[in-house]
mmCIF file of C-alpha atoms in Angstrom:
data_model
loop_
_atom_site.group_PDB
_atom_site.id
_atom_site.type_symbol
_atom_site.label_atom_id
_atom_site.label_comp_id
_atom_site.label_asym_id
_atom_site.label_seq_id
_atom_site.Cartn_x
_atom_site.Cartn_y
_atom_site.Cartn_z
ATOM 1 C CA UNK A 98 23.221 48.927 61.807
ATOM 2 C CA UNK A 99 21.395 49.243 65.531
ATOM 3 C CA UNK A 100 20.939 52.572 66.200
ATOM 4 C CA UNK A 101 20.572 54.037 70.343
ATOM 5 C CA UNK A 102 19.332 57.258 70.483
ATOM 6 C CA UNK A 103 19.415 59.119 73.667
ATOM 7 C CA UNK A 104 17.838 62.047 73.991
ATOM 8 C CA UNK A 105 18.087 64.913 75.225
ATOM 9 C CA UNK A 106 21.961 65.583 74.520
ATOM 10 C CA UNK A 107 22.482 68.285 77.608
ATOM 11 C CA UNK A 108 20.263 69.406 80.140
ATOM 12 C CA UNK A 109 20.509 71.771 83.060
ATOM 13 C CA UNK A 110 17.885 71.509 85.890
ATOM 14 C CA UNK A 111 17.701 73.316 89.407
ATOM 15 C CA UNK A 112 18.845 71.831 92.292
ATOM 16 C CA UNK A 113 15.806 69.718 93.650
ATOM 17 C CA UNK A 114 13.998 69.256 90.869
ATOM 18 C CA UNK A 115 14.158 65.928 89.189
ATOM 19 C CA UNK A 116 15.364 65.080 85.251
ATOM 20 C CA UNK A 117 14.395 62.000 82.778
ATOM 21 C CA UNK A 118 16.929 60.783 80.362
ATOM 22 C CA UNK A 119 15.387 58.745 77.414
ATOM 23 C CA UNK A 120 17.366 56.006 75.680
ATOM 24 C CA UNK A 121 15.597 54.115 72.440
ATOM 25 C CA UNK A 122 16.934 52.211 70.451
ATOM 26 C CA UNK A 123 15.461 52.527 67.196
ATOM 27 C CA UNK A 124 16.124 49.613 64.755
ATOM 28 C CA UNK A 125 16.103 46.149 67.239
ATOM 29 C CA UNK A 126 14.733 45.296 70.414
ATOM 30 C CA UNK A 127 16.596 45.728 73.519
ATOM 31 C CA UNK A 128 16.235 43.404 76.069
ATOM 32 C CA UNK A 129 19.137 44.682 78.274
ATOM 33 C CA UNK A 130 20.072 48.363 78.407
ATOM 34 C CA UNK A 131 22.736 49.424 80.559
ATOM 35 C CA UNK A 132 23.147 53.154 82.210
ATOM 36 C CA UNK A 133 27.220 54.367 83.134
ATOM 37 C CA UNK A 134 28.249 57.625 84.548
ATOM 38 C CA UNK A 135 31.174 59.065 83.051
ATOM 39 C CA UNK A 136 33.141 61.733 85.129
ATOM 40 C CA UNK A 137 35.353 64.281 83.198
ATOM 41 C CA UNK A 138 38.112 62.699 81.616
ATOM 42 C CA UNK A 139 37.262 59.059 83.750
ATOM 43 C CA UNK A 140 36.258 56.321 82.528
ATOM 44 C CA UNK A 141 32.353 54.980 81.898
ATOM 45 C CA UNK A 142 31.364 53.626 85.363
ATOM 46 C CA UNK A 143 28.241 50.719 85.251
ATOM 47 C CA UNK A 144 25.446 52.679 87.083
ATOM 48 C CA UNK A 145 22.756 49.714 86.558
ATOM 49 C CA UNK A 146 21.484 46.659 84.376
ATOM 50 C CA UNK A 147 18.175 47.403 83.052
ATOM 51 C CA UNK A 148 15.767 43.792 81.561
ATOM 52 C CA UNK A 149 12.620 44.908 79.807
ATOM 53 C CA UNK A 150 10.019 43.775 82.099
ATOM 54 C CA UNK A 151 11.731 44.056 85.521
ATOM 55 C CA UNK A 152 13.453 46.017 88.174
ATOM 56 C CA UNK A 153 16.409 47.211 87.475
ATOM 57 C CA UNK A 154 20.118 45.763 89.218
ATOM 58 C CA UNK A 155 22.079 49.116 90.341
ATOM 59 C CA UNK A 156 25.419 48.111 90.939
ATOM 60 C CA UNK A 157 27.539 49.018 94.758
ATOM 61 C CA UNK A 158 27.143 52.699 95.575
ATOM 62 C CA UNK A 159 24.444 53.735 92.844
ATOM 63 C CA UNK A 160 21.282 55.280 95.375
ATOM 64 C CA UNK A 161 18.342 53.030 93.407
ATOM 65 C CA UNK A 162 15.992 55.598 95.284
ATOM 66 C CA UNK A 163 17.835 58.920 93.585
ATOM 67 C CA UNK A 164 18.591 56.860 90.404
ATOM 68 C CA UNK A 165 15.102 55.364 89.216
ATOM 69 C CA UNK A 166 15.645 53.349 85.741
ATOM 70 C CA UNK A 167 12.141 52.004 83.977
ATOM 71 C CA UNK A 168 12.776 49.153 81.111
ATOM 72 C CA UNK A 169 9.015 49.430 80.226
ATOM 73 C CA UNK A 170 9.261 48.263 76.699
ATOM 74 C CA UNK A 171 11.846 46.472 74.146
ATOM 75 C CA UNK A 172 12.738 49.557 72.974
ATOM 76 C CA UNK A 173 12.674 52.460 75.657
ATOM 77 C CA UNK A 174 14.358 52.455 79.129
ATOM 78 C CA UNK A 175 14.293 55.756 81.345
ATOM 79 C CA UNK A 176 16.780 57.321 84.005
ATOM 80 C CA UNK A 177 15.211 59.918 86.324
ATOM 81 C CA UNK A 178 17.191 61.827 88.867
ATOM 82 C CA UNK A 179 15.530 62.768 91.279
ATOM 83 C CA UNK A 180 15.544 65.298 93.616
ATOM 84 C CA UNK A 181 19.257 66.243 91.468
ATOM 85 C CA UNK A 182 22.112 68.299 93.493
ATOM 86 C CA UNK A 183 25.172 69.671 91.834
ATOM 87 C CA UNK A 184 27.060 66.463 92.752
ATOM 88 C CA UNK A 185 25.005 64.534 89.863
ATOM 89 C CA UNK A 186 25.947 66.815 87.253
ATOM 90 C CA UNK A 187 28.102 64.125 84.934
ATOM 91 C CA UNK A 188 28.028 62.854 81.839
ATOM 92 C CA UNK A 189 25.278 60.026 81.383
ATOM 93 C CA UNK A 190 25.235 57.266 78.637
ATOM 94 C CA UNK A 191 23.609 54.574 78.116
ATOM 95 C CA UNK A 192 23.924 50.902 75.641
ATOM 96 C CA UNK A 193 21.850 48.496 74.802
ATOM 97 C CA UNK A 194 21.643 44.510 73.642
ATOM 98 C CA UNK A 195 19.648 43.140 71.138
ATOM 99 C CA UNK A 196 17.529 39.831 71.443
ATOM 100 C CA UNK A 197 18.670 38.906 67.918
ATOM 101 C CA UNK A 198 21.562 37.475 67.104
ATOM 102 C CA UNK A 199 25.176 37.977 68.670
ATOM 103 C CA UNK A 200 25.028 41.883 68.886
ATOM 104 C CA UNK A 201 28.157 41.601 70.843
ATOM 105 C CA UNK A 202 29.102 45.197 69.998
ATOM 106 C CA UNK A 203 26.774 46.603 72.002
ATOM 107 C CA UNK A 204 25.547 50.241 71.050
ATOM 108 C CA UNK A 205 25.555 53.235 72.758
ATOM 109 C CA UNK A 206 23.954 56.332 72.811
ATOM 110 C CA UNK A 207 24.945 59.788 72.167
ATOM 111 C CA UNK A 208 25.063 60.577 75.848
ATOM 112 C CA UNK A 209 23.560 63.319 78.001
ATOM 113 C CA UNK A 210 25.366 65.904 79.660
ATOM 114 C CA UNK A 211 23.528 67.115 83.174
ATOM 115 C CA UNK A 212 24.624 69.797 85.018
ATOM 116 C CA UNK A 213 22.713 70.597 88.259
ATOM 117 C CA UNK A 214 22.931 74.745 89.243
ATOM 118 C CA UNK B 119 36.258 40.019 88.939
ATOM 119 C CA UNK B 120 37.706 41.283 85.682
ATOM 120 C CA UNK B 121 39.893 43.852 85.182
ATOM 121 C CA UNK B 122 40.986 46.001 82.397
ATOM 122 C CA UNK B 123 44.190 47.911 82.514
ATOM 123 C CA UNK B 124 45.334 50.924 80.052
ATOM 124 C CA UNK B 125 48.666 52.041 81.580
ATOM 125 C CA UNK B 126 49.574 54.996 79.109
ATOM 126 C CA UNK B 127 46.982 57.899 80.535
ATOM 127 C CA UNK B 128 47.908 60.396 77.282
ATOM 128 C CA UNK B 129 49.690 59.505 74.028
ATOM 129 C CA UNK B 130 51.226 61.410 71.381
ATOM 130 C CA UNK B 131 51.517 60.824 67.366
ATOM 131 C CA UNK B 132 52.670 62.812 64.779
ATOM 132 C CA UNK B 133 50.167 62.453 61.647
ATOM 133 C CA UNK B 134 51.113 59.740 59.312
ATOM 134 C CA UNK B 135 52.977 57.721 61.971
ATOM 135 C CA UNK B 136 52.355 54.759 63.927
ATOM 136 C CA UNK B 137 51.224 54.930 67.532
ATOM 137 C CA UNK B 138 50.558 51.577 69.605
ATOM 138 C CA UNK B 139 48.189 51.249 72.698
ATOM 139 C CA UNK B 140 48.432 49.097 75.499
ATOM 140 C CA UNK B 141 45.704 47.304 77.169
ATOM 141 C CA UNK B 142 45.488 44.279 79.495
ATOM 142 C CA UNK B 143 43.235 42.651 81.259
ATOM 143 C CA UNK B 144 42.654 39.551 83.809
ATOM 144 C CA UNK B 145 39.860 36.929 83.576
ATOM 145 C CA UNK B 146 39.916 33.452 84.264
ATOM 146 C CA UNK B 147 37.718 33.102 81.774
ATOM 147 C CA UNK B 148 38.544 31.194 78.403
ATOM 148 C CA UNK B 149 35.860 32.753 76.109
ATOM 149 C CA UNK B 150 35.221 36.131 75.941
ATOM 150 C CA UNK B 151 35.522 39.144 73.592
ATOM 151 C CA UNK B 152 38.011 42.274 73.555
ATOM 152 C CA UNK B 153 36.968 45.242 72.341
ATOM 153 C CA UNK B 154 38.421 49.170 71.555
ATOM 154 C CA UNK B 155 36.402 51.872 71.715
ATOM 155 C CA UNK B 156 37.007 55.783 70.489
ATOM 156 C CA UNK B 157 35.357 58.504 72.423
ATOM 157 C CA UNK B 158 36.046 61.708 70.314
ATOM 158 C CA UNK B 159 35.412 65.244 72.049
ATOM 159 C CA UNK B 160 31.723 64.559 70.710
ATOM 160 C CA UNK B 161 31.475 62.223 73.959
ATOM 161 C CA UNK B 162 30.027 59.348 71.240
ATOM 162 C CA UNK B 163 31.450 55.859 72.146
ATOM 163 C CA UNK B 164 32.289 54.554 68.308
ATOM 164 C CA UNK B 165 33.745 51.008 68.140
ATOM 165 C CA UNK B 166 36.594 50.763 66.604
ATOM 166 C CA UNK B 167 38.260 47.035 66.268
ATOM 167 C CA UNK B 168 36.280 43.632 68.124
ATOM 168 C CA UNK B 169 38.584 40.325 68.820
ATOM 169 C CA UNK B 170 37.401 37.133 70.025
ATOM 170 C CA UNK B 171 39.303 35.079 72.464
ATOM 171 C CA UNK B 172 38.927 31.829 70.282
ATOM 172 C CA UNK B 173 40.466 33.262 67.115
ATOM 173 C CA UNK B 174 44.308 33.240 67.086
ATOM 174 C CA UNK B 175 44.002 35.615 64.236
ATOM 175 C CA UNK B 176 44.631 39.573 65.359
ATOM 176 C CA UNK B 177 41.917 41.315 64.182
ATOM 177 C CA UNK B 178 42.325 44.331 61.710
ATOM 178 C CA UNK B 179 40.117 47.142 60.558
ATOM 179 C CA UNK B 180 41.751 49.222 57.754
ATOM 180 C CA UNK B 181 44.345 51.059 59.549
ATOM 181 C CA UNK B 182 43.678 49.949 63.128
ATOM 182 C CA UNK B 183 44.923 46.554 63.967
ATOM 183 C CA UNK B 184 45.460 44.373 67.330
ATOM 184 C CA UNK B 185 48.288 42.653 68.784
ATOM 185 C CA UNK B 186 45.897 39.570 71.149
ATOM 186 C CA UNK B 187 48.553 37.804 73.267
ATOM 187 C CA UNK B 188 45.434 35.772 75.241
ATOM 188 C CA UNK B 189 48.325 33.748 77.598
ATOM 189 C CA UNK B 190 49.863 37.139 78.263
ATOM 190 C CA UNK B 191 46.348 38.484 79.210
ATOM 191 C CA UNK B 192 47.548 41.742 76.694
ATOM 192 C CA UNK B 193 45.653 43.536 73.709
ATOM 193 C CA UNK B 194 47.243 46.101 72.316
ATOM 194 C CA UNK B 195 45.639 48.682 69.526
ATOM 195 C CA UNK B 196 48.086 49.748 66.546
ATOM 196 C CA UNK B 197 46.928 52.838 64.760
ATOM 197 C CA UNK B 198 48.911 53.044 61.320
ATOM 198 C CA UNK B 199 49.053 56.386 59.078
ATOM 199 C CA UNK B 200 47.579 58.539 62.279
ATOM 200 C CA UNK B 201 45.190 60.909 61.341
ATOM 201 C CA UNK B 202 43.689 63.904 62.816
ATOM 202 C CA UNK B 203 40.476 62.572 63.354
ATOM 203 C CA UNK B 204 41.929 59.956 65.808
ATOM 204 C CA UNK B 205 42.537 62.140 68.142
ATOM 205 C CA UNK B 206 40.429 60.910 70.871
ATOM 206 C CA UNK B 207 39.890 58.937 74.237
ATOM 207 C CA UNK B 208 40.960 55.439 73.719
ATOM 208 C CA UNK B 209 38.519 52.959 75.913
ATOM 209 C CA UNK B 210 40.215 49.000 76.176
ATOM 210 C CA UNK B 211 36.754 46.962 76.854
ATOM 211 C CA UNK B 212 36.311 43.110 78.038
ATOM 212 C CA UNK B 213 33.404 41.714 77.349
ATOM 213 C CA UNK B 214 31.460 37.968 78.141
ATOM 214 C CA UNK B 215 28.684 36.657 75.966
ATOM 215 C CA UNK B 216 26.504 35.888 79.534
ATOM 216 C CA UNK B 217 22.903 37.288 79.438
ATOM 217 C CA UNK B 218 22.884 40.780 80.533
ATOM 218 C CA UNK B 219 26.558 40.960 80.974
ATOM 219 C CA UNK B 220 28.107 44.504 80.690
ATOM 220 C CA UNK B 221 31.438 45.573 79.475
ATOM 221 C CA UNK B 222 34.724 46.275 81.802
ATOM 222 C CA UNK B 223 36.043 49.361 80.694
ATOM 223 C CA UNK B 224 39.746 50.202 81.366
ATOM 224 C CA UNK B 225 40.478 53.856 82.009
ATOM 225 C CA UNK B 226 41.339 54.951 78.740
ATOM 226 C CA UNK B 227 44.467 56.673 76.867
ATOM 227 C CA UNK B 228 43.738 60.075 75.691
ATOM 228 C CA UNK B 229 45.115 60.039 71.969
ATOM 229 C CA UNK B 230 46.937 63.301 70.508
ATOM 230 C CA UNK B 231 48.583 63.800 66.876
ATOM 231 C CA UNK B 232 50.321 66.546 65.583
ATOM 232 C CA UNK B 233 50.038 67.966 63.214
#
């Protein structure tokens, strides 16, 4: 089945410094990958939309300049915090769509947990 | 816009029993897809049961079946013979086959059995 693998799993960065979260998906090509923030016991909030090729659509409230997302390839799309503050440490996952076929399940990744000290 | 609704926050089984979750959601939308999703303390979003709007027939996945009342707007997920392992966050997810289109999660219902 489609496999998303997001790596890495946890990270902890200083405040100020600036973090990349990787999301592949290994076995089909992703033409749409999606990014959602998940506060402790919340539920997964759409961050942005993410088509191989273009810019990315960060949905209301989501800074575009703090939360850069690169779709460079059919199978790799990046999130970078930048300049990350304590208030960004949350739970991070991303999904992706296939091009073939009715993938309608979508897959996720594994998620990455940031925390910001 | 769609919405998804969950309006149990926690829920509690005793192993072996039946437990049933309630989801619903608003759309004015004819065709679209339902979904429920398990997030266990391992934070990994696992599907657990799809349903399409066009199919009058509930879908069912070994011991995890649905209850799709599509005029009622309702989708609730029946978990027979609970087992530990299902303890988890329950996600209720709508979903449109547009281009790009992401799901709408409800707010989950945080699953317990006893043992």
């Amino acid at each position: 089945g489609a496999v998303v693998s997001q790596h890495p799993s946890r990270v902890i960065c200083k405040s100020g410094t600036s973090v990349k979260i990787e999301c592949r998906s290994l076995d089909f090509q992703a033409t749409t990958m999606f990014w959602y923030r998940q506060f402790p016991k919340k539920s997964l909030m759409l961050m942005a939309t993410s088509n191989e090729g273009s810019k990315a659509t960060y949905e209301q409230g989501v800074e575009k300049d703090k939360f850069l997302i690169n779709h460079a390839s059919l199978t790799l799309s990046t999130l970078t915090v930048t300049s990350a503050h304590p208030e960004d440490s949350s739970f991070y996952i991303c999904s992706a769509r296939g091009r073939q076929g009715r993938n309608y399940g979508y897959t996720f990744g594994s998620g990455t947990r940031l925390t910001v000290v | 816009a769609q919405t998804v609704t969950q309006s149990q926050p926690e829920m509690s089984v005793q192993e072996a029993e039946t437990v049933t979750l309630s989801c619903t959601y608003d759309t004015s939308e004819s065709d679209y897809y339902l979904f429920w999703y398990k997030q266990p303390p391992s934070r990994q979003m696992i599907l657990v049961i799809r349903q399409e709007a066009y199919k009058q027939q509930n879908a069912t996945e070994n011991r995890f079946s649905v209850n799709f009342q599509k005029a009622a707007k309702s989708f609730s997920l029946k978990i027979s013979d609970s087992q530990l392992g299902d303890a988890a966050m329950y996600f209720c997810a709508y979903w449109r086959d547009n281009y790009g289109q992401n799901f709408v999660f409800g707010p989950g219902t945080r699953l317990s059995v006893l043992p």
